[in-house]
């Protein structure tokens, strides 16, 4: 089952109660039911202007960390058998982990239905591309916030547009050489003041370099870096972007590219939509693991345990997890105080 199929099934279950019941049933019968996001390091080679993690990495006291392969194997053995969707990067650059291809190979051995990782595209190497093709990794998601050299390099400090295109070509040609459709390349694009006029050019670029899907995301009013606050779209720009995205959707269809839109591209709409607290079921399906093995079951709350110290089953049976779930179900006022108002691109 593909990621999109899971989303459709989940969305069809209208109430939170039905969704939780479905997730519990899947767990009971040993069906892959988790969305697992994982970072094998806490590093990045770029300093993208809208990225809050770039600020963290420059802060006093920041300690670089890379998960050892043996530790990765221990974590994988505990949680990957439960995963339906697995992302091998979340807040950091996947290729900052030396020998990342070996981590991909380990993940593939668990036969998770959908495996992906995100990258800024600068450090993609032949070994990892070959590994992804050999083990039929579902997707490589490349963040590219500009369709022209000057725009792309101004937003992603330290990046090279030429290198991006070179590495996209590497993936395209490597797949073509062995007649493989996998991994699909998805190009991600966060819409900002400097780049909104290049939306259609970005679709053309995706077609030229063999992408299977494009995803457009708004620079939300919750991306609170100084640069982000200055570069959110104004109401007139939002109006024009809505029209451009409709044309981008049509052009994508012409090219045979999947168009993944956010569904809401105005600041007011995002604020009104909020954090979806009333329908939240994150603790029943979402797991985030950082490079030290710490696991969260809610993006806005503290970790519930360390998978290098306790088993996944032991952590999930803990009173801390039970208490968190009770809070989410019965004390929405607590969630409103701590929840980062974020509209997930994965509508689970």
Short mmCIF file of C-alpha atoms in Angstrom, two decimals:
data_model
loop_
_atom_site.label_atom_id
_atom_site.label_comp_id
_atom_site.label_asym_id
_atom_site.label_seq_id
_atom_site.Cartn_x
_atom_site.Cartn_y
_atom_site.Cartn_z
CA UNK A 1 0.00 0.00 0.00
CA UNK A 2 1.34 3.40 -0.95
CA UNK A 3 1.52 6.42 1.35
CA UNK A 4 -1.32 8.14 -0.54
CA UNK A 5 -3.57 5.07 -0.17
CA UNK A 6 -3.08 5.09 3.59
CA UNK A 7 -4.01 8.75 3.69
CA UNK A 8 -7.23 8.13 1.73
CA UNK A 9 -8.32 5.29 4.02
CA UNK A 10 -7.53 7.32 7.09
CA UNK A 11 -9.34 10.42 5.83
CA UNK A 12 -12.44 8.33 5.11
CA UNK A 13 -12.73 7.58 8.84
CA UNK A 14 -14.51 10.72 9.92
CA UNK A 15 -14.23 10.65 13.70
CA UNK A 16 -11.23 10.53 16.01
CA UNK A 17 -12.76 7.55 17.79
CA UNK A 18 -12.95 5.51 14.57
CA UNK A 19 -9.38 6.44 13.68
CA UNK A 20 -8.04 5.37 17.06
CA UNK A 21 -10.03 2.14 16.91
CA UNK A 22 -8.63 1.38 13.44
CA UNK A 23 -5.07 2.01 14.60
CA UNK A 24 -5.53 -0.17 17.68
CA UNK A 25 -7.02 -2.97 15.55
CA UNK A 26 -4.12 -2.80 13.12
CA UNK A 27 -1.68 -3.03 16.04
CA UNK A 28 -3.56 -5.98 17.54
CA UNK A 29 -3.33 -7.98 14.30
CA UNK A 30 0.30 -7.09 13.66
CA UNK A 31 -0.46 -4.84 10.69
CA UNK A 32 2.07 -2.12 9.87
CA UNK A 33 0.33 1.01 11.16
CA UNK A 34 2.92 3.58 12.27
CA UNK A 35 4.30 6.69 10.64
CA UNK A 36 7.93 6.72 11.78
CA UNK A 37 10.18 9.73 11.26
CA UNK A 38 13.81 9.36 12.20
CA UNK A 39 17.02 11.36 12.10
CA UNK A 40 20.34 9.53 12.08
CA UNK A 41 22.17 12.81 12.78
CA UNK A 42 21.37 16.34 13.97
CA UNK A 43 23.37 18.11 11.25
CA UNK A 44 22.94 19.94 7.96
CA UNK A 45 25.40 21.20 5.36
CA UNK A 46 23.21 24.22 4.47
CA UNK A 47 21.61 27.14 6.29
CA UNK A 48 18.22 27.57 4.64
CA UNK A 49 16.77 30.95 5.47
CA UNK A 50 13.42 29.70 6.79
CA UNK A 51 14.77 26.75 8.79
CA UNK A 52 14.56 27.10 12.60
CA UNK A 53 16.99 24.18 12.98
CA UNK A 54 19.69 26.28 11.30
CA UNK A 55 19.44 28.69 14.24
CA UNK A 56 19.66 25.85 16.74
CA UNK A 57 22.80 24.49 15.10
CA UNK A 58 24.53 27.86 15.48
CA UNK A 59 23.55 28.25 19.12
CA UNK A 60 25.96 27.95 22.04
CA UNK A 61 26.04 24.48 23.47
CA UNK A 62 24.91 22.66 20.32
CA UNK A 63 26.55 19.24 20.14
CA UNK A 64 26.80 17.43 16.79
CA UNK A 65 25.65 13.82 16.94
CA UNK A 66 25.57 10.93 14.50
CA UNK A 67 23.85 7.64 15.32
CA UNK A 68 26.20 4.70 14.96
CA UNK A 69 25.13 1.98 12.56
CA UNK A 70 24.92 -0.63 15.34
CA UNK A 71 22.63 1.68 17.32
CA UNK A 72 20.52 2.25 14.22
CA UNK A 73 20.14 -1.52 13.86
CA UNK A 74 18.97 -1.79 17.49
CA UNK A 75 16.37 0.93 17.01
CA UNK A 76 15.26 -0.55 13.69
CA UNK A 77 14.72 -4.00 15.20
CA UNK A 78 12.47 -2.51 17.87
CA UNK A 79 10.18 -0.29 15.82
CA UNK A 80 10.48 -0.82 12.05
CA UNK A 81 8.35 -4.01 12.12
CA UNK A 82 5.42 -1.75 13.16
CA UNK A 83 6.00 0.93 10.52
CA UNK A 84 3.82 1.50 7.49
CA UNK A 85 5.54 4.72 6.45
CA UNK A 86 9.19 5.33 7.30
CA UNK A 87 11.12 8.56 6.73
CA UNK A 88 14.86 8.25 7.33
CA UNK A 89 15.27 11.97 7.83
CA UNK A 90 13.12 14.67 9.36
CA UNK A 91 14.87 17.74 10.78
CA UNK A 92 18.40 17.04 9.51
CA UNK A 93 20.25 16.23 6.29
CA UNK A 94 20.32 12.48 5.71
CA UNK A 95 23.63 12.49 3.84
CA UNK A 96 25.50 14.05 6.76
CA UNK A 97 25.53 10.50 8.17
CA UNK A 98 28.69 8.81 6.79
CA UNK A 99 27.85 5.67 4.83
CA UNK A 100 24.16 6.52 4.72
CA UNK A 101 23.66 3.80 2.09
CA UNK A 102 24.26 1.18 4.80
CA UNK A 103 21.43 2.64 6.89
CA UNK A 104 19.13 2.55 3.87
CA UNK A 105 19.99 -1.11 3.30
CA UNK A 106 19.15 -2.00 6.90
CA UNK A 107 15.82 -0.17 6.69
CA UNK A 108 14.94 -1.93 3.44
CA UNK A 109 15.41 -5.34 5.08
CA UNK A 110 12.29 -4.73 7.21
CA UNK A 111 10.00 -4.54 4.16
CA UNK A 112 8.26 -1.39 5.36
CA UNK A 113 5.59 -0.65 2.72
CA UNK A 114 6.74 2.93 2.13
CA UNK A 115 10.29 4.18 2.77
CA UNK A 116 11.51 7.67 1.97
CA UNK A 117 14.04 10.23 3.07
CA UNK A 118 14.39 13.95 2.54
CA UNK A 119 17.53 15.70 1.36
CA UNK A 120 18.60 19.10 0.09
CA UNK A 121 20.20 17.31 -2.85
CA UNK A 122 23.76 18.56 -2.40
CA UNK A 123 25.41 15.40 -1.06
CA UNK A 124 23.62 12.67 -3.01
CA UNK A 125 26.13 9.98 -3.99
CA UNK A 126 26.23 7.10 -6.47
CA UNK A 127 26.40 4.38 -3.79
CA UNK A 128 23.20 5.53 -2.08
CA UNK A 129 21.37 5.96 -5.38
CA UNK A 130 22.37 2.42 -6.40
CA UNK A 131 21.28 1.08 -3.00
CA UNK A 132 17.90 2.82 -3.28
CA UNK A 133 17.35 1.32 -6.73
CA UNK A 134 18.51 -2.18 -5.73
CA UNK A 135 16.32 -2.29 -2.63
CA UNK A 136 13.36 -0.52 -4.22
CA UNK A 137 13.18 2.40 -1.81
CA UNK A 138 9.87 4.14 -2.43
CA UNK A 139 10.93 7.76 -2.68
CA UNK A 140 13.66 10.36 -2.40
CA UNK A 141 12.24 13.78 -1.47
CA UNK A 142 14.42 16.68 -2.55
CA UNK A 143 13.83 20.16 -1.15
CA UNK A 144 14.43 22.79 -3.83
CA UNK A 145 12.97 26.22 -3.14
CA UNK A 146 13.72 27.89 -6.43
CA UNK A 147 13.65 27.12 -10.15
CA UNK A 148 16.50 29.51 -10.98
CA UNK A 149 20.07 29.70 -9.75
CA UNK A 150 19.85 33.08 -8.06
CA UNK A 151 16.60 32.29 -6.22
CA UNK A 152 17.59 28.81 -5.12
CA UNK A 153 21.01 29.83 -3.82
CA UNK A 154 19.69 32.95 -2.05
CA UNK A 155 17.18 30.91 -0.02
CA UNK A 156 19.41 27.89 0.66
CA UNK A 157 22.64 29.43 1.92
CA UNK A 158 25.61 27.31 0.87
CA UNK A 159 23.76 25.44 -1.88
CA UNK A 160 24.65 25.10 -5.55
CA UNK A 161 21.89 24.99 -8.14
CA UNK A 162 24.27 23.34 -10.60
CA UNK A 163 25.00 20.58 -8.08
CA UNK A 164 21.28 20.05 -7.50
CA UNK A 165 20.66 19.51 -11.20
CA UNK A 166 23.72 17.28 -11.47
CA UNK A 167 22.45 15.00 -8.70
CA UNK A 168 18.90 14.91 -10.05
CA UNK A 169 20.43 13.83 -13.35
CA UNK A 170 22.38 11.10 -11.53
CA UNK A 171 19.18 9.65 -10.09
CA UNK A 172 17.29 9.93 -13.38
CA UNK A 173 20.04 8.30 -15.45
CA UNK A 174 20.75 5.57 -12.87
CA UNK A 175 17.09 4.53 -12.86
CA UNK A 176 16.91 4.66 -16.64
CA UNK A 177 19.99 2.45 -16.99
CA UNK A 178 18.29 -0.42 -15.17
CA UNK A 179 14.71 0.48 -16.20
CA UNK A 180 13.59 1.10 -12.63
CA UNK A 181 10.69 3.34 -11.60
CA UNK A 182 11.94 3.46 -8.00
CA UNK A 183 12.85 5.45 -6.09
CA UNK A 184 10.38 8.08 -7.16
CA UNK A 185 11.80 11.58 -6.90
CA UNK A 186 9.56 14.09 -5.18
CA UNK A 187 10.51 17.74 -5.37
CA UNK A 188 9.38 19.90 -2.43
CA UNK A 189 8.86 23.63 -2.75
CA UNK A 190 8.07 26.06 0.07
CA UNK A 191 6.40 29.15 -1.39
CA UNK A 192 7.83 32.49 -0.23
CA UNK A 193 8.06 36.08 -1.43
CA UNK A 194 11.29 35.49 -3.36
CA UNK A 195 10.14 32.37 -5.23
CA UNK A 196 6.36 32.38 -5.76
CA UNK A 197 6.67 33.60 -9.32
CA UNK A 198 8.68 30.49 -10.25
CA UNK A 199 5.96 27.93 -9.44
CA UNK A 200 5.32 27.01 -13.08
CA UNK A 201 9.03 26.96 -13.89
CA UNK A 202 9.46 24.51 -11.02
CA UNK A 203 6.94 22.11 -12.57
CA UNK A 204 8.84 22.32 -15.86
CA UNK A 205 12.09 21.60 -14.04
CA UNK A 206 10.51 18.60 -12.31
CA UNK A 207 9.46 17.22 -15.68
CA UNK A 208 12.87 17.77 -17.25
CA UNK A 209 14.71 15.97 -14.46
CA UNK A 210 12.36 13.02 -14.09
CA UNK A 211 10.49 13.80 -10.87
CA UNK A 212 7.40 11.72 -10.22
CA UNK A 213 5.72 14.24 -7.94
CA UNK A 214 5.90 17.84 -6.80
CA UNK A 215 4.74 19.21 -3.48
CA UNK A 216 4.03 22.87 -2.84
CA UNK A 217 3.84 24.09 0.75
CA UNK A 218 3.10 27.53 2.15
CA UNK A 219 5.56 29.37 4.33
CA UNK A 220 3.24 29.20 7.32
CA UNK A 221 2.78 31.96 9.88
CA UNK A 222 4.22 29.49 12.38
CA UNK A 223 7.67 29.34 10.76
CA UNK A 224 8.97 31.92 13.18
CA UNK A 225 12.48 32.66 11.98
CA UNK A 226 13.06 36.36 11.33
CA UNK A 227 13.46 35.70 7.61
CA UNK A 228 10.18 33.76 7.49
CA UNK A 229 8.23 36.52 9.19
CA UNK A 230 9.46 38.97 6.55
CA UNK A 231 8.88 36.68 3.57
CA UNK A 232 5.37 35.35 4.03
CA UNK A 233 3.09 36.25 1.16
CA UNK A 234 0.88 39.30 1.41
CA UNK A 235 -2.86 38.95 0.53
CA UNK A 236 -2.40 39.99 -3.11
CA UNK A 237 0.48 37.55 -3.57
CA UNK A 238 -1.62 34.81 -1.95
CA UNK A 239 -4.41 35.48 -4.44
CA UNK A 240 -2.02 35.19 -7.37
CA UNK A 241 -0.41 32.03 -5.98
CA UNK A 242 -3.77 30.27 -5.77
CA UNK A 243 -4.19 30.87 -9.51
CA UNK A 244 -0.64 29.77 -10.28
CA UNK A 245 -1.12 26.55 -8.35
CA UNK A 246 -4.22 25.68 -10.37
CA UNK A 247 -2.18 26.11 -13.53
CA UNK A 248 0.66 24.12 -11.94
CA UNK A 249 -1.78 21.30 -11.21
CA UNK A 250 -2.94 21.21 -14.83
CA UNK A 251 0.62 21.33 -16.15
CA UNK A 252 1.67 18.54 -13.80
CA UNK A 253 -1.16 16.37 -15.07
CA UNK A 254 -0.03 17.01 -18.64
CA UNK A 255 3.46 15.83 -17.72
CA UNK A 256 2.20 12.81 -15.78
CA UNK A 257 3.55 14.23 -12.50
CA UNK A 258 1.62 13.83 -9.25
CA UNK A 259 0.70 17.24 -7.86
CA UNK A 260 0.67 17.42 -4.06
CA UNK A 261 -0.82 20.67 -2.90
CA UNK A 262 -1.31 21.77 0.67
CA UNK A 263 -4.96 22.71 0.27
CA UNK A 264 -4.58 26.04 2.04
CA UNK A 265 -2.22 28.80 0.95
CA UNK A 266 -3.42 31.87 2.76
CA UNK A 267 -2.15 32.96 6.15
CA UNK A 268 -5.69 33.50 7.43
CA UNK A 269 -6.76 30.04 6.30
CA UNK A 270 -3.82 28.42 8.03
CA UNK A 271 -4.50 30.28 11.24
CA UNK A 272 -8.18 29.35 11.10
CA UNK A 273 -7.33 25.71 10.45
CA UNK A 274 -4.96 25.73 13.39
CA UNK A 275 -3.34 22.63 14.78
CA UNK A 276 -6.29 20.24 14.35
CA UNK A 277 -6.29 19.56 18.10
CA UNK A 278 -9.88 18.33 18.17
CA UNK A 279 -9.07 15.52 15.71
CA UNK A 280 -5.50 14.77 16.80
CA UNK A 281 -4.48 11.11 17.03
CA UNK A 282 -0.72 11.61 16.83
CA UNK A 283 0.09 9.47 19.90
CA UNK A 284 -1.59 6.42 18.29
CA UNK A 285 0.38 6.40 15.04
CA UNK A 286 3.23 8.96 15.04
CA UNK A 287 6.78 8.20 16.21
CA UNK A 288 9.76 10.49 15.91
CA UNK A 289 13.23 9.20 16.85
CA UNK A 290 16.23 11.51 17.07
CA UNK A 291 19.86 10.63 16.49
CA UNK A 292 20.35 9.74 20.18
CA UNK A 293 17.44 7.29 20.18
CA UNK A 294 14.97 9.54 22.01
CA UNK A 295 11.38 8.88 20.88
CA UNK A 296 8.41 11.22 20.73
CA UNK A 297 4.81 10.20 20.10
CA UNK A 298 3.66 13.82 19.86
CA UNK A 299 5.64 16.48 17.96
CA UNK A 300 5.02 19.12 20.64
CA UNK A 301 5.70 17.12 23.80
CA UNK A 302 8.88 15.82 25.36
CA UNK A 303 10.23 12.36 24.48
CA UNK A 304 8.64 9.39 26.22
CA UNK A 305 11.76 7.22 26.29
CA UNK A 306 15.00 6.18 24.64
CA UNK A 307 14.98 3.18 22.30
CA UNK A 308 18.63 2.51 23.04
CA UNK A 309 17.79 2.06 26.72
CA UNK A 310 14.33 0.44 26.69
CA UNK A 311 12.39 -1.64 24.19
CA UNK A 312 9.66 -0.05 22.09
CA UNK A 313 7.02 -2.25 23.72
CA UNK A 314 8.25 -1.33 27.21
CA UNK A 315 8.08 2.39 26.44
CA UNK A 316 4.60 2.16 24.92
CA UNK A 317 3.29 0.33 28.00
CA UNK A 318 4.68 2.96 30.37
CA UNK A 319 2.49 5.20 32.50
CA UNK A 320 4.03 8.22 30.79
CA UNK A 321 2.60 7.14 27.43
CA UNK A 322 -0.78 6.25 28.92
CA UNK A 323 -0.93 9.63 30.65
CA UNK A 324 -0.07 11.49 27.46
CA UNK A 325 -2.82 9.72 25.54
CA UNK A 326 -5.35 10.51 28.26
CA UNK A 327 -4.31 14.16 28.09
CA UNK A 328 -4.84 14.29 24.33
CA UNK A 329 -8.26 12.67 24.59
CA UNK A 330 -9.67 14.40 27.64
CA UNK A 331 -7.70 17.61 28.23
CA UNK A 332 -7.60 19.57 24.95
CA UNK A 333 -6.81 22.73 26.91
CA UNK A 334 -3.37 21.23 27.69
CA UNK A 335 -2.73 20.64 24.00
CA UNK A 336 -3.73 24.20 23.16
CA UNK A 337 -1.08 25.49 25.54
CA UNK A 338 1.80 23.44 24.14
CA UNK A 339 0.88 22.36 20.62
CA UNK A 340 2.86 23.96 17.83
CA UNK A 341 0.15 25.21 15.43
CA UNK A 342 1.27 23.16 12.47
CA UNK A 343 -0.74 21.80 9.58
CA UNK A 344 0.93 18.54 8.61
CA UNK A 345 1.57 17.85 4.95
CA UNK A 346 0.70 14.25 5.73
CA UNK A 347 -3.00 14.46 6.53
CA UNK A 348 -3.11 11.66 9.06
#
